PDB file of C-alpha atoms in Angstrom:
ATOM      1  CA  MET A   6      11.250 -75.061 -54.956  1.00 47.00           C
ATOM      2  CA  SER A   7       9.159 -74.344 -51.867  1.00 53.00           C
ATOM      3  CA  MET A   8      10.753 -74.364 -48.432  1.00 57.00           C
ATOM      4  CA  HIS A   9       9.150 -74.994 -45.071  1.00 69.00           C
ATOM      5  CA  SER A  10       9.833 -72.426 -42.364  1.00 75.00           C
ATOM      6  CA  ARG A  11      11.188 -73.628 -39.045  1.00 87.00           C
ATOM      7  CA  VAL A  12      11.077 -70.248 -37.282  1.00 90.00           C
ATOM      8  CA  PHE A  13       8.088 -69.591 -35.041  1.00 92.00           C
ATOM      9  CA  ILE A  14       7.215 -66.502 -32.988  1.00 92.00           C
ATOM     10  CA  VAL A  15       4.876 -67.265 -30.094  1.00 93.00           C
ATOM     11  CA  HIS A  16       2.739 -64.367 -28.848  1.00 91.00           C
ATOM     12  CA  MET A  17       0.407 -66.084 -26.390  1.00 88.00           C
ATOM     13  CA  THR A  18      -0.660 -66.118 -22.776  1.00 88.00           C
ATOM     14  CA  PRO A  19       1.518 -68.235 -20.446  1.00 87.00           C
ATOM     15  CA  ASP A  20      -1.102 -70.956 -20.090  1.00 88.00           C
ATOM     16  CA  LEU A  21      -1.785 -71.351 -23.812  1.00 91.00           C
ATOM     17  CA  GLY A  22       1.866 -70.927 -24.791  1.00 91.00           C
ATOM     18  CA  SER A  23       3.030 -73.584 -22.338  1.00 90.00           C
ATOM     19  CA  ARG A  24       0.579 -76.087 -23.762  1.00 91.00           C
ATOM     20  CA  LEU A  25       1.732 -75.214 -27.282  1.00 94.00           C
ATOM     21  CA  PHE A  26       5.331 -76.118 -26.414  1.00 94.00           C
ATOM     22  CA  ASP A  27       4.216 -79.375 -24.825  1.00 94.00           C
ATOM     23  CA  LYS A  28       2.472 -80.280 -28.076  1.00 94.00           C
ATOM     24  CA  ALA A  29       5.440 -79.102 -30.204  1.00 94.00           C
ATOM     25  CA  THR A  30       7.733 -81.394 -28.210  1.00 94.00           C
ATOM     26  CA  GLU A  31       5.304 -84.268 -28.630  1.00 94.00           C
ATOM     27  CA  ILE A  32       5.303 -84.007 -32.441  1.00 93.00           C
ATOM     28  CA  GLY A  33       9.056 -83.447 -32.770  1.00 92.00           C
ATOM     29  CA  MET A  34       9.135 -79.703 -33.453  1.00 92.00           C
ATOM     30  CA  MET A  35      11.533 -78.910 -30.592  1.00 93.00           C
ATOM     31  CA  SER A  36      14.389 -80.759 -32.278  1.00 92.00           C
ATOM     32  CA  GLU A  37      17.532 -79.464 -33.992  1.00 91.00           C
ATOM     33  CA  GLY A  38      16.902 -77.015 -36.816  1.00 90.00           C
ATOM     34  CA  TYR A  39      13.902 -75.274 -35.261  1.00 92.00           C
ATOM     35  CA  VAL A  40      13.807 -71.727 -33.868  1.00 94.00           C
ATOM     36  CA  TRP A  41      11.220 -70.615 -31.305  1.00 95.00           C
ATOM     37  CA  ILE A  42      10.906 -67.035 -30.043  1.00 95.00           C
ATOM     38  CA  ILE A  43       8.536 -66.005 -27.249  1.00 94.00           C
ATOM     39  CA  THR A  44       7.344 -62.427 -26.747  1.00 92.00           C
ATOM     40  CA  ASP A  45       6.137 -60.348 -23.808  1.00 88.00           C
ATOM     41  CA  GLY A  46       2.890 -62.309 -23.542  1.00 87.00           C
ATOM     42  CA  MET A  47       4.972 -65.003 -21.828  1.00 90.00           C
ATOM     43  CA  THR A  48       8.277 -63.346 -20.951  1.00 90.00           C
ATOM     44  CA  ASN A  49       6.836 -60.518 -18.855  1.00 85.00           C
ATOM     45  CA  VAL A  50       5.483 -63.100 -16.414  1.00 80.00           C
ATOM     46  CA  TRP A  51       8.407 -65.483 -16.800  1.00 80.00           C
ATOM     47  CA  SER A  52       8.629 -66.091 -13.047  1.00 74.00           C
ATOM     48  CA  LEU A  53       5.301 -67.916 -13.254  1.00 71.00           C
ATOM     49  CA  ILE A  54       6.576 -70.212 -16.022  1.00 75.00           C
ATOM     50  CA  HIS A  55      10.126 -71.183 -15.134  1.00 65.00           C
ATOM     51  CA  HIS A  56       8.932 -72.856 -11.936  1.00 65.00           C
ATOM     52  CA  SER A  57       6.357 -74.921 -13.831  1.00 69.00           C
ATOM     53  CA  ASP A  58       6.437 -78.414 -15.315  1.00 78.00           C
ATOM     54  CA  HIS A  59       6.566 -77.000 -18.853  1.00 81.00           C
ATOM     55  CA  MET A  60      10.246 -76.027 -18.773  1.00 86.00           C
ATOM     56  CA  ASP A  61      11.374 -79.366 -20.210  1.00 88.00           C
ATOM     57  CA  SER A  62       9.331 -78.609 -23.333  1.00 91.00           C
ATOM     58  CA  MET A  63      10.869 -75.151 -23.805  1.00 92.00           C
ATOM     59  CA  GLN A  64      14.598 -75.906 -23.861  1.00 93.00           C
ATOM     60  CA  GLY A  65      16.426 -73.768 -26.435  1.00 94.00           C
ATOM     61  CA  VAL A  66      13.668 -71.180 -26.798  1.00 95.00           C
ATOM     62  CA  LEU A  67      14.656 -67.522 -27.229  1.00 95.00           C
ATOM     63  CA  GLY A  68      12.791 -64.909 -25.207  1.00 94.00           C
ATOM     64  CA  VAL A  69      12.519 -61.135 -25.656  1.00 94.00           C
ATOM     65  CA  ARG A  70      11.137 -58.725 -23.071  1.00 92.00           C
ATOM     66  CA  SER A  71      11.372 -55.123 -21.944  1.00 91.00           C
ATOM     67  CA  TYR A  72      14.322 -54.679 -19.625  1.00 92.00           C
ATOM     68  CA  VAL A  73      13.597 -53.298 -16.158  1.00 91.00           C
ATOM     69  CA  PRO A  74      16.734 -52.244 -14.246  1.00 91.00           C
ATOM     70  CA  LYS A  75      16.905 -53.299 -10.614  1.00 91.00           C
ATOM     71  CA  SER A  76      16.571 -50.549  -8.031  1.00 93.00           C
ATOM     72  CA  LYS A  77      15.695 -50.085  -4.381  1.00 94.00           C
ATOM     73  CA  GLU A  78      12.640 -48.040  -5.396  1.00 94.00           C
ATOM     74  CA  LEU A  79      11.358 -50.893  -7.552  1.00 94.00           C
ATOM     75  CA  GLU A  80      11.811 -53.505  -4.826  1.00 94.00           C
ATOM     76  CA  ASN A  81      10.088 -51.310  -2.227  1.00 94.00           C
ATOM     77  CA  PHE A  82       7.203 -50.677  -4.601  1.00 94.00           C
ATOM     78  CA  LYS A  83       6.777 -54.406  -5.308  1.00 91.00           C
ATOM     79  CA  VAL A  84       6.633 -55.155  -1.583  1.00 91.00           C
ATOM     80  CA  ARG A  85       3.971 -52.496  -1.013  1.00 93.00           C
ATOM     81  CA  TRP A  86       1.979 -53.570  -4.055  1.00 92.00           C
ATOM     82  CA  LYS A  87       2.113 -57.262  -3.126  1.00 89.00           C
ATOM     83  CA  SER A  88       0.955 -56.549   0.415  1.00 89.00           C
ATOM     84  CA  LYS A  89      -1.964 -54.458  -0.802  1.00 90.00           C
ATOM     85  CA  PHE A  90      -2.915 -56.908  -3.556  1.00 89.00           C
ATOM     86  CA  VAL A  91      -2.942 -59.938  -1.251  1.00 87.00           C
ATOM     87  CA  GLN A  92      -4.981 -57.964   1.256  1.00 89.00           C
ATOM     88  CA  ASN A  93      -7.628 -57.251  -1.381  1.00 89.00           C
ATOM     89  CA  ASN A  94      -7.326 -60.640  -3.126  1.00 87.00           C
ATOM     90  CA  PRO A  95      -6.430 -63.249  -0.478  1.00 85.00           C
ATOM     91  CA  SER A  96      -7.106 -66.187  -2.819  1.00 83.00           C
ATOM     92  CA  MET A  97      -4.496 -65.050  -5.410  1.00 78.00           C
ATOM     93  CA  ILE A  98      -1.156 -65.869  -3.778  1.00 72.00           C
ATOM     94  CA  ASN A  99       1.171 -66.041  -6.793  1.00 73.00           C
ATOM     95  CA  ALA A 100       0.179 -62.764  -8.457  1.00 76.00           C
ATOM     96  CA  GLU A 101       3.067 -60.851 -10.026  1.00 78.00           C
ATOM     97  CA  LEU A 102       3.349 -57.271 -11.245  1.00 83.00           C
ATOM     98  CA  ASP A 103       4.402 -57.177 -14.914  1.00 86.00           C
ATOM     99  CA  ILE A 104       5.931 -54.440 -17.060  1.00 89.00           C
ATOM    100  CA  PHE A 105       2.525 -53.069 -18.029  1.00 89.00           C
ATOM    101  CA  GLY A 106       1.719 -52.409 -14.383  1.00 91.00           C
ATOM    102  CA  LEU A 107       5.056 -50.625 -13.933  1.00 93.00           C
ATOM    103  CA  TRP A 108       4.429 -48.506 -17.034  1.00 92.00           C
ATOM    104  CA  ALA A 109       0.953 -47.631 -15.771  1.00 93.00           C
ATOM    105  CA  TYR A 110       2.409 -46.456 -12.444  1.00 94.00           C
ATOM    106  CA  ASP A 111       5.083 -44.350 -14.154  1.00 94.00           C
ATOM    107  CA  ALA A 112       2.511 -42.899 -16.585  1.00 93.00           C
ATOM    108  CA  THR A 113       0.266 -41.887 -13.683  1.00 94.00           C
ATOM    109  CA  LEU A 114       3.222 -40.307 -11.903  1.00 95.00           C
ATOM    110  CA  ALA A 115       4.223 -38.455 -15.085  1.00 94.00           C
ATOM    111  CA  LEU A 116       0.708 -37.061 -15.493  1.00 92.00           C
ATOM    112  CA  ALA A 117       0.590 -35.925 -11.863  1.00 92.00           C
ATOM    113  CA  MET A 118       3.978 -34.214 -12.208  1.00 92.00           C
ATOM    114  CA  ALA A 119       2.902 -32.550 -15.461  1.00 91.00           C
ATOM    115  CA  VAL A 120      -0.275 -31.199 -13.861  1.00 89.00           C
ATOM    116  CA  GLU A 121       1.736 -29.807 -10.966  1.00 88.00           C
ATOM    117  CA  GLU A 122       4.309 -28.231 -13.285  1.00 86.00           C
ATOM    118  CA  ALA A 123       1.833 -26.735 -15.760  1.00 82.00           C
ATOM    119  CA  LEU A 124      -0.969 -25.676 -13.470  1.00 78.00           C
ATOM    120  CA  GLY A 125       0.358 -25.671  -9.919  1.00 73.00           C
ATOM    121  CA  ILE A 126      -2.452 -24.832  -7.523  1.00 54.00           C
ATOM    122  CA  ALA A 127      -4.216 -22.601 -10.049  1.00 55.00           C
ATOM    123  CA  LYS A 128      -7.842 -23.207 -10.801  1.00 57.00           C
ATOM    124  CA  PHE A 129      -8.815 -25.243 -13.830  1.00 57.00           C
ATOM    125  CA  ASN A 130     -10.460 -23.026 -16.437  1.00 58.00           C
ATOM    126  CA  PHE A 131     -13.170 -24.639 -18.521  1.00 55.00           C
ATOM    127  CA  ASP A 132     -14.927 -23.664 -21.716  1.00 55.00           C
ATOM    128  CA  ALA A 133     -18.434 -24.907 -22.321  1.00 53.00           C
ATOM    129  CA  SER A 134     -18.778 -23.279 -25.741  1.00 56.00           C
ATOM    130  CA  ASN A 135     -18.298 -26.614 -27.470  1.00 57.00           C
ATOM    131  CA  LEU A 136     -18.886 -30.253 -26.681  1.00 54.00           C
ATOM    132  CA  GLU A 137     -21.504 -29.196 -24.117  1.00 55.00           C
ATOM    133  CA  SER A 138     -23.227 -32.516 -24.389  1.00 49.00           C
ATOM    134  CA  PHE A 139     -19.995 -34.245 -23.330  1.00 53.00           C
ATOM    135  CA  GLY A 140     -19.121 -32.008 -20.385  1.00 55.00           C
ATOM    136  CA  TRP A 141     -16.640 -29.232 -19.804  1.00 61.00           C
ATOM    137  CA  VAL A 142     -13.444 -28.696 -21.837  1.00 61.00           C
ATOM    138  CA  SER A 143     -10.320 -27.500 -20.016  1.00 67.00           C
ATOM    139  CA  GLN A 144      -8.548 -24.463 -21.460  1.00 73.00           C
ATOM    140  CA  ASN A 145      -5.311 -25.649 -19.830  1.00 77.00           C
ATOM    141  CA  GLY A 146      -4.963 -28.611 -22.182  1.00 80.00           C
ATOM    142  CA  PRO A 147      -2.107 -27.177 -24.307  1.00 84.00           C
ATOM    143  CA  LYS A 148      -0.072 -26.358 -21.180  1.00 86.00           C
ATOM    144  CA  LEU A 149      -0.601 -29.847 -19.823  1.00 87.00           C
ATOM    145  CA  ILE A 150       0.354 -31.496 -23.120  1.00 87.00           C
ATOM    146  CA  GLU A 151       3.527 -29.419 -23.346  1.00 88.00           C
ATOM    147  CA  ALA A 152       4.530 -30.271 -19.777  1.00 89.00           C
ATOM    148  CA  LEU A 153       3.798 -33.978 -20.255  1.00 90.00           C
ATOM    149  CA  SER A 154       5.684 -34.159 -23.577  1.00 89.00           C
ATOM    150  CA  SER A 155       8.826 -32.715 -21.988  1.00 89.00           C
ATOM    151  CA  MET A 156       8.583 -34.894 -18.876  1.00 89.00           C
ATOM    152  CA  ARG A 157      11.622 -37.094 -18.267  1.00 91.00           C
ATOM    153  CA  PHE A 158      12.537 -38.926 -15.081  1.00 92.00           C
ATOM    154  CA  LYS A 159      13.769 -42.251 -13.745  1.00 93.00           C
ATOM    155  CA  GLY A 160      10.718 -44.298 -12.838  1.00 93.00           C
ATOM    156  CA  ILE A 161      10.347 -47.762 -11.378  1.00 94.00           C
ATOM    157  CA  SER A 162      10.343 -49.202 -14.925  1.00 92.00           C
ATOM    158  CA  GLY A 163      13.506 -47.318 -15.914  1.00 91.00           C
ATOM    159  CA  GLU A 164      14.001 -44.104 -17.860  1.00 90.00           C
ATOM    160  CA  PHE A 165      10.616 -42.565 -18.677  1.00 91.00           C
ATOM    161  CA  GLY A 166      10.150 -39.962 -21.402  1.00 90.00           C
ATOM    162  CA  PHE A 167       8.615 -39.147 -24.767  1.00 87.00           C
ATOM    163  CA  VAL A 168      10.143 -38.851 -28.236  1.00 84.00           C
ATOM    164  CA  ASN A 169       8.001 -37.039 -30.817  1.00 82.00           C
ATOM    165  CA  GLY A 170       4.938 -37.618 -28.694  1.00 79.00           C
ATOM    166  CA  GLN A 171       5.564 -41.352 -28.329  1.00 82.00           C
ATOM    167  CA  LEU A 172       6.827 -43.241 -25.299  1.00 82.00           C
ATOM    168  CA  GLU A 173      10.583 -43.705 -25.642  1.00 83.00           C
ATOM    169  CA  PRO A 174      11.403 -47.249 -26.864  1.00 82.00           C
ATOM    170  CA  SER A 175      12.413 -49.479 -24.006  1.00 84.00           C
ATOM    171  CA  VAL A 176      15.550 -51.588 -23.886  1.00 90.00           C
ATOM    172  CA  ILE A 177      14.863 -55.165 -25.005  1.00 92.00           C
ATOM    173  CA  GLN A 178      16.470 -58.022 -23.098  1.00 93.00           C
ATOM    174  CA  ILE A 179      17.193 -61.284 -24.941  1.00 94.00           C
ATOM    175  CA  PHE A 180      17.556 -64.571 -23.088  1.00 94.00           C
ATOM    176  CA  ASN A 181      17.790 -68.280 -23.799  1.00 94.00           C
ATOM    177  CA  VAL A 182      15.768 -70.935 -21.945  1.00 92.00           C
ATOM    178  CA  ASN A 183      18.402 -73.216 -20.489  1.00 89.00           C
ATOM    179  CA  GLY A 184      17.890 -75.919 -17.873  1.00 85.00           C
ATOM    180  CA  ASN A 185      15.642 -74.762 -15.062  1.00 82.00           C
ATOM    181  CA  GLY A 186      16.147 -71.085 -15.762  1.00 83.00           C
ATOM    182  CA  GLU A 187      17.396 -68.616 -18.307  1.00 88.00           C
ATOM    183  CA  LYS A 188      20.715 -67.487 -19.748  1.00 91.00           C
ATOM    184  CA  GLY A 189      21.262 -63.862 -20.747  1.00 91.00           C
ATOM    185  CA  ILE A 190      22.233 -63.377 -24.404  1.00 92.00           C
ATOM    186  CA  GLY A 191      22.306 -59.608 -24.774  1.00 92.00           C
ATOM    187  CA  PHE A 192      20.233 -56.476 -25.216  1.00 93.00           C
ATOM    188  CA  TRP A 193      18.753 -54.395 -27.995  1.00 91.00           C
ATOM    189  CA  THR A 194      18.542 -50.597 -27.864  1.00 88.00           C
ATOM    190  CA  SER A 195      17.201 -48.164 -30.447  1.00 84.00           C
ATOM    191  CA  LYS A 196      20.550 -46.350 -30.380  1.00 85.00           C
ATOM    192  CA  ASP A 197      23.137 -49.157 -30.512  1.00 86.00           C
ATOM    193  CA  GLY A 198      21.192 -52.173 -31.758  1.00 87.00           C
ATOM    194  CA  LEU A 199      22.359 -55.539 -30.377  1.00 88.00           C
ATOM    195  CA  VAL A 200      24.893 -55.296 -27.557  1.00 89.00           C
ATOM    196  CA  LYS A 201      26.294 -57.745 -25.030  1.00 88.00           C
ATOM    197  CA  ARG A 202      26.063 -55.275 -22.134  1.00 87.00           C
ATOM    198  CA  LEU A 203      24.266 -51.974 -21.720  1.00 87.00           C
ATOM    199  CA  ASP A 204      27.518 -50.235 -20.801  1.00 81.00           C
ATOM    200  CA  SER A 205      29.034 -51.186 -24.167  1.00 74.00           C
ATOM    201  CA  THR A 206      28.277 -50.409 -27.810  1.00 71.00           C
ATOM    202  CA  SER A 207      29.842 -53.646 -29.071  1.00 70.00           C
ATOM    203  CA  ASN A 208      27.861 -56.726 -30.052  1.00 67.00           C
ATOM    204  CA  ALA A 209      30.976 -58.908 -29.977  1.00 69.00           C
ATOM    205  CA  ASN A 210      30.789 -62.029 -27.858  1.00 74.00           C
ATOM    206  CA  LEU A 211      27.032 -62.098 -27.497  1.00 82.00           C
ATOM    207  CA  GLY A 212      25.972 -64.968 -25.274  1.00 84.00           C
ATOM    208  CA  THR A 213      26.096 -68.428 -26.842  1.00 88.00           C
ATOM    209  CA  ILE A 214      22.661 -69.783 -27.673  1.00 92.00           C
ATOM    210  CA  ARG A 215      21.702 -73.381 -27.057  1.00 93.00           C
ATOM    211  CA  TRP A 216      19.041 -74.057 -29.674  1.00 94.00           C
ATOM    212  CA  PRO A 217      16.294 -76.706 -29.549  1.00 94.00           C
ATOM    213  CA  GLY A 218      17.657 -80.217 -29.788  1.00 92.00           C
ATOM    214  CA  ASP A 219      20.601 -79.269 -27.541  1.00 91.00           C
ATOM    215  CA  SER A 220      22.386 -77.812 -30.580  1.00 91.00           C
ATOM    216  CA  TYR A 221      24.853 -74.915 -30.675  1.00 88.00           C
ATOM    217  CA  SER A 222      24.796 -74.648 -34.485  1.00 87.00           C
ATOM    218  CA  ILE A 223      22.801 -71.702 -35.815  1.00 84.00           C
ATOM    219  CA  PRO A 224      19.676 -73.128 -37.519  1.00 85.00           C
ATOM    220  CA  ARG A 225      18.996 -72.225 -41.142  1.00 78.00           C
ATOM    221  CA  GLY A 226      15.371 -71.530 -40.262  1.00 74.00           C
ATOM    222  CA  TRP A 227      13.952 -73.550 -43.134  1.00 72.00           C
ATOM    223  CA  GLU A 228      14.059 -76.991 -44.710  1.00 70.00           C
ATOM    224  CA  ILE A 229      13.583 -78.345 -48.203  1.00 61.00           C
ATOM    225  CA  PRO A 230      10.703 -80.840 -48.321  1.00 61.00           C
ATOM    226  CA  ILE A 231      11.805 -84.389 -49.053  1.00 56.00           C
ATOM    227  CA  LYS A 232       9.186 -84.626 -51.785  1.00 57.00           C
ATOM    228  CA  GLY A 233      10.135 -81.256 -53.282  1.00 56.00           C
ATOM    229  CA  ARG A 234      10.533 -81.022 -57.054  1.00 62.00           C
ATOM    230  CA  LYS A 235      13.956 -80.381 -58.590  1.00 68.00           C
ATOM    231  CA  LEU A 236      14.656 -76.986 -60.094  1.00 71.00           C
ATOM    232  CA  LYS A 237      14.648 -77.120 -63.911  1.00 77.00           C
ATOM    233  CA  ILE A 238      16.408 -74.498 -66.028  1.00 81.00           C
ATOM    234  CA  GLY A 239      15.458 -73.995 -69.686  1.00 81.00           C
ATOM    235  CA  VAL A 240      17.725 -72.483 -72.353  1.00 81.00           C
ATOM    236  CA  PRO A 241      16.875 -71.456 -75.937  1.00 78.00           C
ATOM    237  CA  MET A 242      17.935 -73.987 -78.586  1.00 73.00           C
ATOM    238  CA  ARG A 243      17.805 -71.630 -81.581  1.00 74.00           C
ATOM    239  CA  LYS A 244      21.169 -70.477 -82.835  1.00 76.00           C
ATOM    240  CA  GLY A 245      22.094 -66.818 -82.656  1.00 75.00           C
ATOM    241  CA  PHE A 246      23.695 -64.528 -80.100  1.00 78.00           C
ATOM    242  CA  ASP A 247      26.035 -67.296 -78.981  1.00 83.00           C
ATOM    243  CA  GLU A 248      27.901 -64.790 -76.810  1.00 83.00           C
ATOM    244  CA  PHE A 249      24.868 -64.812 -74.499  1.00 83.00           C
ATOM    245  CA  VAL A 250      23.831 -68.474 -74.588  1.00 87.00           C
ATOM    246  CA  LYS A 251      25.387 -71.277 -76.609  1.00 88.00           C
ATOM    247  CA  VAL A 252      24.308 -74.909 -76.431  1.00 87.00           C
ATOM    248  CA  THR A 253      26.827 -77.531 -77.552  1.00 88.00           C
ATOM    249  CA  TRP A 254      26.023 -81.229 -77.874  1.00 85.00           C
ATOM    250  CA  ASP A 255      28.848 -83.797 -77.869  1.00 85.00           C
ATOM    251  CA  GLN A 256      27.836 -86.880 -79.876  1.00 85.00           C
ATOM    252  CA  LYS A 257      30.626 -89.032 -78.457  1.00 84.00           C
ATOM    253  CA  THR A 258      29.741 -88.497 -74.810  1.00 86.00           C
ATOM    254  CA  ASN A 259      26.070 -87.724 -75.419  1.00 86.00           C
ATOM    255  CA  SER A 260      26.374 -84.702 -73.135  1.00 87.00           C
ATOM    256  CA  THR A 261      25.325 -81.098 -73.485  1.00 88.00           C
ATOM    257  CA  THR A 262      27.305 -78.056 -72.347  1.00 89.00           C
ATOM    258  CA  PHE A 263      26.077 -74.488 -71.914  1.00 88.00           C
ATOM    259  CA  THR A 264      28.294 -71.426 -72.286  1.00 89.00           C
ATOM    260  CA  GLY A 265      27.900 -67.678 -72.695  1.00 88.00           C
ATOM    261  CA  SER A 266      27.634 -64.577 -70.528  1.00 86.00           C
ATOM    262  CA  CYS A 267      24.095 -65.412 -69.338  1.00 86.00           C
ATOM    263  CA  ILE A 268      25.257 -68.844 -68.203  1.00 87.00           C
ATOM    264  CA  ASP A 269      28.237 -67.303 -66.387  1.00 87.00           C
ATOM    265  CA  ILE A 270      25.981 -64.861 -64.543  1.00 85.00           C
ATOM    266  CA  PHE A 271      23.589 -67.660 -63.605  1.00 85.00           C
ATOM    267  CA  ASN A 272      26.386 -69.875 -62.275  1.00 85.00           C
ATOM    268  CA  ASP A 273      27.886 -67.017 -60.235  1.00 83.00           C
ATOM    269  CA  ALA A 274      24.466 -66.213 -58.770  1.00 83.00           C
ATOM    270  CA  MET A 275      23.944 -69.839 -57.779  1.00 80.00           C
ATOM    271  CA  LYS A 276      27.277 -69.872 -55.933  1.00 81.00           C
ATOM    272  CA  VAL A 277      26.184 -67.117 -53.537  1.00 78.00           C
ATOM    273  CA  MET A 278      22.718 -68.502 -52.844  1.00 70.00           C
ATOM    274  CA  PRO A 279      22.357 -69.126 -49.078  1.00 62.00           C
ATOM    275  CA  TYR A 280      20.717 -72.503 -49.649  1.00 59.00           C
ATOM    276  CA  PRO A 281      21.263 -75.517 -51.910  1.00 61.00           C
ATOM    277  CA  MET A 282      19.369 -75.816 -55.184  1.00 62.00           C
TER     278      MET A 282
END
């Protein structure tokens, strides 16, 4: 029996995503039983959305985004960036700096620090023996890579560092669209998984989620179509190996019973199925 999914992950720009939720509300897909999850395409610029007219269409949505801890350095940087941006782009008043901009700043700072640590004020040595058509090749590359790979510091986006040559996974913040704003649900870290607070390793008492349709019951995430066909089970009618499957017909009641170890296993399996059959 086929089942229709009711879980949707939305990875869109704020403008397109907002219109999608308006349409979903219009056709009844923001009702009880549905699950909607929005990703960083919308959540990283959430401040531009939660003041809009689309909030009524997004009630009960779950959002995930990279967590950026508050700090005085971050606030000072945002003020300086905003002032400079408005100066260069006077027509764009509501521009916001997202996580990608913060990562870019920290990455640039990390590279500058790595260059200073690996090379100091020494001259850059170049080798033109290969790739001459593409320009000069620095002989200090291995030193720079080593210094950059071991770089670790607290940037404006949070802890910045590399693990096996890859940027360390960021903490993921989970929130629930509720009313005119958001409600914190918890966090996800690569070390502890889901937790209520970052200063705890327990996932007990995660925030209560209000799902679409103003429901607090956890949705199944699927539905059985009304026109779905019933599941039919066939059993062999030939006699033999009755300990596995035995079919008995009662003439008085005109009913058939099925017994045997295979039937017992089937019935036990059906009892633990997470959905009705």
